[in-house]
Coordinates of C-alpha atoms in Angstrom, one line a residue:
S23 CA 112.4 83.8 101.5
N24 CA 115.8 82.3 100.8
E25 CA 117.2 84.8 103.3
L26 CA 116.2 82.3 106.0
R27 CA 118.9 80.0 104.7
V28 CA 121.7 82.6 104.7
V29 CA 124.2 81.6 107.4
D30 CA 125.9 84.3 109.5
H31 CA 128.0 82.9 112.3
T32 CA 127.9 86.2 114.2
V33 CA 124.2 85.9 115.0
Y34 CA 124.6 83.5 117.9
S35 CA 127.1 85.7 119.8
A36 CA 124.6 88.6 119.5
L37 CA 122.0 86.7 121.5
P38 CA 121.3 87.6 125.2
S39 CA 122.5 85.2 127.8
F40 CA 120.1 82.7 129.3
E41 CA 120.0 84.8 132.5
V42 CA 119.3 88.1 130.7
A43 CA 116.7 86.7 128.4
T44 CA 114.7 84.8 131.0
G45 CA 115.2 87.6 133.5
K46 CA 113.5 90.1 131.1
Y47 CA 110.6 87.7 130.5
N48 CA 110.1 86.8 134.1
A49 CA 110.1 90.4 135.1
M50 CA 107.1 91.1 132.8
P51 CA 103.7 91.2 134.4
L52 CA 101.8 87.9 133.7
S53 CA 99.3 89.8 131.6
K54 CA 102.1 91.0 129.3
Q55 CA 103.6 87.6 129.0
A56 CA 100.1 86.2 128.1
A57 CA 99.5 89.0 125.6
I58 CA 102.8 88.4 123.8
L59 CA 102.3 84.7 123.6
H60 CA 98.6 84.8 122.6
G61 CA 99.2 87.3 119.9
A62 CA 102.1 85.2 118.5
R63 CA 99.8 82.2 118.7
D64 CA 97.1 84.0 116.7
I65 CA 99.7 85.0 114.0
L66 CA 100.8 81.3 113.7
I67 CA 97.2 80.1 113.4
R68 CA 96.2 82.8 110.9
S69 CA 99.2 81.9 108.8
S70 CA 98.3 78.2 108.9
I71 CA 101.8 77.5 110.3
A72 CA 101.1 76.4 113.8
T73 CA 102.0 72.8 113.0
D74 CA 105.4 73.9 111.8
I75 CA 106.6 76.5 114.2
A76 CA 107.1 77.2 117.9
I77 CA 107.8 80.5 119.7
D78 CA 110.7 80.6 122.0
I79 CA 113.0 82.8 124.2
K80 CA 116.3 83.3 122.4
H81 CA 119.5 82.9 124.4
T82 CA 123.1 81.6 124.3
H83 CA 124.0 78.3 125.8
F84 CA 127.8 78.7 126.0
P85 CA 130.5 80.6 124.1
I86 CA 131.4 79.1 120.7
P87 CA 134.6 79.8 118.6
D88 CA 134.7 82.3 115.8
E89 CA 133.6 80.9 112.4
H90 CA 131.6 78.2 114.1
I91 CA 127.8 77.6 114.1
L92 CA 125.8 75.6 116.6
V93 CA 124.7 72.3 115.0
E94 CA 122.3 69.6 116.2
V95 CA 123.0 66.0 115.4
Q96 CA 120.0 63.7 115.8
R97 CA 120.4 60.3 117.3
E98 CA 117.3 58.4 116.4
D99 CA 118.3 55.1 118.1
S100 CA 118.6 56.7 121.5
R101 CA 115.8 59.3 121.0
E102 CA 118.0 62.3 121.7
S103 CA 120.0 65.1 120.0
I104 CA 123.4 66.6 120.7
M105 CA 124.0 70.3 120.0
K106 CA 127.6 71.4 119.6
P107 CA 129.7 74.0 117.7
M108 CA 131.0 73.0 114.3
L109 CA 133.1 75.0 111.8
Q110 CA 130.9 76.8 109.4
D111 CA 131.1 74.9 106.1
I112 CA 128.8 75.5 103.2
N113 CA 129.2 71.9 102.1
K114 CA 127.6 70.6 105.2
N115 CA 124.0 69.4 104.8
V116 CA 122.7 71.7 107.5
T117 CA 119.2 73.2 107.8
P118 CA 118.5 76.3 109.9
F119 CA 115.8 75.9 112.5
A120 CA 116.2 78.7 115.1
F121 CA 115.7 82.3 114.2
H122 CA 116.4 85.6 115.9
F123 CA 115.8 89.1 114.4
H124 CA 119.3 90.4 113.7
N125 CA 120.6 93.2 111.5
G126 CA 117.2 93.8 109.9
R127 CA 116.2 90.2 109.1
W128 CA 115.2 86.9 110.6
A129 CA 118.6 85.2 110.8
P130 CA 119.3 81.6 111.7
Y131 CA 121.7 80.7 114.6
E132 CA 121.0 77.0 115.2
F133 CA 121.1 74.3 112.6
V134 CA 120.4 70.5 112.2
T135 CA 122.2 68.0 110.0
N136 CA 120.4 65.5 107.7
C137 CA 116.9 66.4 108.7
P138 CA 114.3 66.3 105.8
V139 CA 111.5 67.3 108.2
A140 CA 113.3 70.5 109.1
D141 CA 113.9 71.2 105.4
A142 CA 110.3 70.7 104.4
R143 CA 108.9 72.9 107.3
L144 CA 111.4 75.6 106.6
D145 CA 110.2 75.7 103.0
V146 CA 106.7 76.3 104.4
V147 CA 107.9 79.2 106.5
S148 CA 109.9 80.7 103.6
S149 CA 106.7 80.8 101.5
K150 CA 105.0 83.1 103.9
P151 CA 106.8 86.4 104.1
W152 CA 103.8 88.1 105.6
F153 CA 104.1 85.8 108.6
L154 CA 107.8 86.9 109.1
Q155 CA 106.9 90.5 108.9
E156 CA 103.8 90.3 111.2
L157 CA 105.7 88.3 113.9
K158 CA 108.5 90.8 113.8
E159 CA 106.1 93.8 114.3
W160 CA 104.2 92.0 117.0
F161 CA 107.3 91.3 119.2
Q162 CA 108.7 94.8 118.4
S163 CA 105.4 96.4 119.6
H164 CA 105.9 94.7 123.0
D165 CA 109.6 95.5 123.3
A166 CA 110.3 91.8 123.1
L167 CA 112.0 91.4 119.7
D168 CA 115.4 91.1 121.5
I169 CA 114.4 87.9 123.4
F170 CA 111.6 86.3 121.3
G171 CA 111.9 84.5 117.9
F172 CA 110.7 81.3 116.3
H173 CA 111.8 77.7 116.0
V174 CA 111.0 75.3 113.2
L175 CA 109.7 72.0 114.7
H176 CA 111.9 69.2 113.6
R177 CA 112.5 66.7 116.5
D178 CA 110.1 64.0 115.3
H179 CA 112.7 61.4 116.2
I180 CA 112.1 62.0 119.9
G181 CA 108.3 62.3 119.6
G182 CA 108.3 65.9 118.5
E183 CA 108.7 69.1 120.6
L184 CA 105.0 69.1 121.5
G185 CA 105.4 66.6 124.3
G186 CA 108.1 68.8 125.8
T187 CA 111.9 68.6 125.6
I188 CA 114.6 69.1 128.2
E189 CA 118.0 70.7 127.5
T190 CA 120.8 69.8 129.8
P191 CA 124.6 70.0 129.6
G192 CA 126.2 67.3 127.5
A193 CA 129.4 65.3 127.9
A194 CA 131.6 68.3 127.0
E195 CA 131.4 71.9 128.2
D196 CA 130.3 73.1 124.7
E197 CA 127.6 70.4 124.2
L198 CA 123.9 70.4 124.9
L199 CA 121.9 67.2 125.3
I200 CA 118.2 67.4 124.2
R201 CA 115.8 64.7 125.3
P202 CA 112.0 64.2 125.6
C203 CA 110.5 65.1 129.0
S204 CA 109.3 61.6 129.3
S205 CA 112.8 60.3 129.6
F206 CA 113.3 62.1 133.0
D207 CA 112.5 60.6 136.3
D208 CA 111.1 62.2 139.4
H209 CA 114.5 63.1 140.7
D210 CA 115.3 65.0 137.6
S211 CA 112.1 66.9 137.6
E212 CA 112.9 68.3 141.1
Q213 CA 115.6 70.5 139.5
E214 CA 114.9 74.1 138.9
S215 CA 113.7 74.6 135.3
Q216 CA 112.4 77.4 133.1
Q217 CA 110.0 77.1 130.1
V218 CA 111.4 78.8 127.1
M219 CA 109.3 77.4 124.2
W220 CA 105.6 77.4 123.4
M221 CA 103.7 75.7 120.6
W222 CA 100.0 75.3 119.7
K223 CA 99.9 72.3 117.3
D224 CA 96.5 71.3 118.8
L225 CA 94.9 74.4 117.3
P226 CA 94.8 73.8 113.5
V227 CA 91.9 76.2 112.6
P228 CA 92.0 80.0 112.8
R229 CA 90.1 81.5 115.7
P230 CA 89.7 85.1 116.9
P231 CA 92.0 86.4 119.7
M232 CA 91.1 85.0 123.1
P233 CA 90.4 87.3 126.1
L234 CA 93.3 87.9 128.4
P235 CA 94.7 86.8 130.7
R236 CA 94.4 83.1 130.1
P237 CA 96.8 80.3 131.4
M238 CA 99.2 79.0 128.8
P239 CA 99.2 75.3 127.9
P240 CA 102.0 73.3 129.6
S241 CA 103.6 72.0 126.4
G242 CA 107.0 73.4 125.4
G243 CA 110.7 73.3 125.8
T244 CA 112.3 73.4 129.3
I245 CA 115.8 74.3 130.3
F246 CA 117.6 73.0 133.3
P247 CA 120.4 75.5 133.8
S248 CA 123.9 74.1 134.2

């Protein structure tokens, strides 16, 4: 679906805050958390898309100006990414990678510049409209469509998201620094953190739904609140 590439700069501002989104998730019984994530995992695996997609909790990072979108710039030499607001410009070579259900469709709200991996994996997702519909219905049935969405895996330059990434405040108030978990020392790891991303790239073959509850694997994205 080419709809996935249609840019609407109002999507980001419609997201819940980090506190609201994680607060709703953390208030759920563990059995409901497990049911939501396991069901989403099964949809990814049945759609043969688990190597391309992660499931995550959607939230704002900081306010961004009108007519701007949040864009990730990858720094391969330092194995990190910087995310910051940029003026929406159709001439920019940006690829959407983060999607929230907004105004009746899966709409992008985070983008990455000059990333062929993101482009290729987004094409895979676009070719599977049944995946988009089934995932929407699954989250909706658990009253979780407002906080859950999907993320196109694209951070191969830092070893991929599977090893875990950390988001911390960047050099400016409206910047986010994204690094692999392996770059953090013991002192860093003592900070309060919250997992907000889950992926299952190690399960390439379809399998029936697993009994619940079952612990989630530790891989995923983690946020250190500012």
